[in-house]
PDB file of C-alpha atoms in Angstrom:
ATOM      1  CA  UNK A  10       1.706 -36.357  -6.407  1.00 45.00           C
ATOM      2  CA  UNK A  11       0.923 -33.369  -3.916  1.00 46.00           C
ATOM      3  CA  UNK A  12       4.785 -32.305  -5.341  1.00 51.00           C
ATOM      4  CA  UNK A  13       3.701 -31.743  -8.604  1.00 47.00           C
ATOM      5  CA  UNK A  14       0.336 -29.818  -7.829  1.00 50.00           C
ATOM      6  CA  UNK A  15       2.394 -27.482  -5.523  1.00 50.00           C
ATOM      7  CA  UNK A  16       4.909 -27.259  -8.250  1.00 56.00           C
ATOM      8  CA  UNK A  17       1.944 -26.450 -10.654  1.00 65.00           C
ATOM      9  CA  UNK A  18       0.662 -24.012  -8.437  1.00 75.00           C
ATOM     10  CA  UNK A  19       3.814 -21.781  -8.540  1.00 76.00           C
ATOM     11  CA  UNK A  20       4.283 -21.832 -12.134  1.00 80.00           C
ATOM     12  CA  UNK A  21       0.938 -20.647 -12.500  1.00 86.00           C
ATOM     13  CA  UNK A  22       1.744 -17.657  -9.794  1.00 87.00           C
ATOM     14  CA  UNK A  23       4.342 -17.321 -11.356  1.00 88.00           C
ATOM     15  CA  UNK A  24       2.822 -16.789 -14.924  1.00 91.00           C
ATOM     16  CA  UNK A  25       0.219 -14.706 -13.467  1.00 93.00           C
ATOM     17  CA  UNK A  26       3.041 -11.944 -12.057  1.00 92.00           C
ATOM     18  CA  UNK A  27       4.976 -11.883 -15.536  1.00 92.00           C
ATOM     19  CA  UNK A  28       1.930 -11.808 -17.137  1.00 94.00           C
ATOM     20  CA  UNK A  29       0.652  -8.357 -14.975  1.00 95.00           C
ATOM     21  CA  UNK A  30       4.240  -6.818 -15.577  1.00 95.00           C
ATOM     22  CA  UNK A  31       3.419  -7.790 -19.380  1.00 96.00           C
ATOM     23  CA  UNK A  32       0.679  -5.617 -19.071  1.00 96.00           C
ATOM     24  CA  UNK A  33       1.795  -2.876 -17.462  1.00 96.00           C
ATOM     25  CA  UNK A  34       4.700  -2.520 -19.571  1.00 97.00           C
ATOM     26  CA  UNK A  35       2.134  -2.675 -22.276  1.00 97.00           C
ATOM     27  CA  UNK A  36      -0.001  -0.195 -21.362  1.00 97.00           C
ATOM     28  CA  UNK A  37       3.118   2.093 -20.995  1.00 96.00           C
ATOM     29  CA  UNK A  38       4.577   1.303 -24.698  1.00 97.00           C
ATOM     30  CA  UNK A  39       0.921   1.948 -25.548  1.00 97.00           C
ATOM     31  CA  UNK A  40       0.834   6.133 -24.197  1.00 97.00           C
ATOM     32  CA  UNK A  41       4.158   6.349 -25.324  1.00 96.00           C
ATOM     33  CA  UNK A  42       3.814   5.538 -29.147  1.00 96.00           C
ATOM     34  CA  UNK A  43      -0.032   7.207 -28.962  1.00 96.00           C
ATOM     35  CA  UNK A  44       2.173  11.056 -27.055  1.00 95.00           C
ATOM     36  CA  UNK A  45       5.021  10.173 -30.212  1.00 94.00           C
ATOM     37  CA  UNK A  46       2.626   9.548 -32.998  1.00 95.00           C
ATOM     38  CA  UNK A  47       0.368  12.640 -32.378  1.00 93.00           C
ATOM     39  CA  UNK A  48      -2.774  10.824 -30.590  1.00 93.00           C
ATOM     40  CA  UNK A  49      -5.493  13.684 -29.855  1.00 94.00           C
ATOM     41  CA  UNK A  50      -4.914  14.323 -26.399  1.00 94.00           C
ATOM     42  CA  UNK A  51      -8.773  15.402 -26.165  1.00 95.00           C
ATOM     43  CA  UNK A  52      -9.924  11.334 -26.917  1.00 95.00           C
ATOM     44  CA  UNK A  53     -11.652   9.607 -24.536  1.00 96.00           C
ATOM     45  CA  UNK A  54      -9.428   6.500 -25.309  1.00 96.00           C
ATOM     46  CA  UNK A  55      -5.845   8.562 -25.401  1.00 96.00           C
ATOM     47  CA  UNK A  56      -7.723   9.953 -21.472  1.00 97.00           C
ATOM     48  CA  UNK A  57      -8.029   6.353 -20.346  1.00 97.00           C
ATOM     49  CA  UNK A  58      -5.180   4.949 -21.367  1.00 97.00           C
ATOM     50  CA  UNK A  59      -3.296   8.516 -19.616  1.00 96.00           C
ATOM     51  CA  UNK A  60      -5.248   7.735 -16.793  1.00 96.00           C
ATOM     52  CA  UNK A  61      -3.777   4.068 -16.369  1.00 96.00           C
ATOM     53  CA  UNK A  62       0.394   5.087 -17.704  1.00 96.00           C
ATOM     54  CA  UNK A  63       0.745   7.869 -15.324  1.00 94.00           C
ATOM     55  CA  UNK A  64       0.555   6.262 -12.441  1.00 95.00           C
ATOM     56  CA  UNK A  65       2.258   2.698 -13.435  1.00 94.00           C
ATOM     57  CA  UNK A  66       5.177   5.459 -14.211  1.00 93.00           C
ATOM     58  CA  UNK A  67       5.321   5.732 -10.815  1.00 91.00           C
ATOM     59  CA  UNK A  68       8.530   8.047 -10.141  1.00 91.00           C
ATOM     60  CA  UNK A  69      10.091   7.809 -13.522  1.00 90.00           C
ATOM     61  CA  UNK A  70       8.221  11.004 -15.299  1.00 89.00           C
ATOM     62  CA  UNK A  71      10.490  13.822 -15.179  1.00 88.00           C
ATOM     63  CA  UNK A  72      13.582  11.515 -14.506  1.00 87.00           C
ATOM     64  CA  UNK A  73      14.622  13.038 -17.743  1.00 87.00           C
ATOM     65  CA  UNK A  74      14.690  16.405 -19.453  1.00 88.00           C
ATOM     66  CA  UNK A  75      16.270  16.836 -22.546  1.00 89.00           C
ATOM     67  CA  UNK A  76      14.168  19.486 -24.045  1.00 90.00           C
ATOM     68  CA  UNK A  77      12.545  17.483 -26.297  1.00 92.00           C
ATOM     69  CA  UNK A  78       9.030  16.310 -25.008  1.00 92.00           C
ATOM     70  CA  UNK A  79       8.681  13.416 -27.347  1.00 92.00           C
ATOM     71  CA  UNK A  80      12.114  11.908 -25.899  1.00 93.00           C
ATOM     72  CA  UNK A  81      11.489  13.099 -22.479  1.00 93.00           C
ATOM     73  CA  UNK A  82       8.212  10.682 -22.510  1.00 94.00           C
ATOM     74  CA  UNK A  83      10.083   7.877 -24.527  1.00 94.00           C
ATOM     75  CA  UNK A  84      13.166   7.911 -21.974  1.00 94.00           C
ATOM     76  CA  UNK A  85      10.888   8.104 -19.196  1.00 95.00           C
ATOM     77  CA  UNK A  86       7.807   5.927 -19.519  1.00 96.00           C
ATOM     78  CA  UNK A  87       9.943   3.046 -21.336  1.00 95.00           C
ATOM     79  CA  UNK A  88      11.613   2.972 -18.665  1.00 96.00           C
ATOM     80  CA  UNK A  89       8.984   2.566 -16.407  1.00 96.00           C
ATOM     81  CA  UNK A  90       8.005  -0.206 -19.105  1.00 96.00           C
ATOM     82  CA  UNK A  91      11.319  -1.641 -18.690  1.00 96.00           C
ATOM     83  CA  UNK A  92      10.942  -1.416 -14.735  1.00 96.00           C
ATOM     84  CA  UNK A  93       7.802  -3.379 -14.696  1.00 96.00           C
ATOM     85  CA  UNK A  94       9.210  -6.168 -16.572  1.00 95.00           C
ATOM     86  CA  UNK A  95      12.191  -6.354 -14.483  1.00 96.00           C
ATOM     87  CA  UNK A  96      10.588  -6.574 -11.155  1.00 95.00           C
ATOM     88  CA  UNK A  97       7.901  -8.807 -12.178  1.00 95.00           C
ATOM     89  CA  UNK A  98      10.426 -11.047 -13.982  1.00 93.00           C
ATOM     90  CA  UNK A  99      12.061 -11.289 -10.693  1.00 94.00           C
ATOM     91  CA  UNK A 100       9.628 -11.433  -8.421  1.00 94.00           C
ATOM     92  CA  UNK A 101       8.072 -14.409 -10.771  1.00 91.00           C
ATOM     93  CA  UNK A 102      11.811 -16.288 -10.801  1.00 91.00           C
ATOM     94  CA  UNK A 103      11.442 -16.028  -6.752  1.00 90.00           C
ATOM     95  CA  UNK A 104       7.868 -17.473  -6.574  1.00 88.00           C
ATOM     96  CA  UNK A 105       8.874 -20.605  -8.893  1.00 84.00           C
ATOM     97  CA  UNK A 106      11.609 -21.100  -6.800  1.00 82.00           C
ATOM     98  CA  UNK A 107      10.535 -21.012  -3.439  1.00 74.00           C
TER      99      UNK A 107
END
């Protein structure tokens, strides 16, 4: 019986870790299609959500610079979208494990 709880216990941690990665990649994918669609950069909203990407990027803005700002942001926020995932996806696979 106490098998089971402690099993239940890490695949709830480990729900809980994919589940912030989910998130963060979210909010990422979220200031990149408001910077490519033309959000007004002066909202309170398009501030906040700025305020929460930038530093979840951590050291991926500026990683790329191909002249075009639109890309530049796609290339380098998605990939701090697709970092997030990653490490959370693994980090969850090593709590359900062990």
């Amino acid at each position: 019986m106490s098998r089971l709880r402690t099993t239940s216990g890490r695949g709830t941690a480990s729900r809980v870790i994919s589940g912030i990665g989910a998130l963060f990649a979210l909010i990422e994918i979220l200031y990149i299609l408001m910077i490519v669609l033309g959000a007004n950069q002066a909202n309170a909203f398009f501030k906040f959500v700025q305020s929460l990407a930038e530093p979840l990027a951590l050291f991926f803005p500026g990683l790329f610079g191909t002249g075009n700002y639109n890309l530049d942001v796609f290339l380098n926020y998605g990939l701090a979208a697709v970092f997030w995932l990653v490490v959370t996806g693994l980090l969850a696979r090593a709590v359900s494990r062990y």
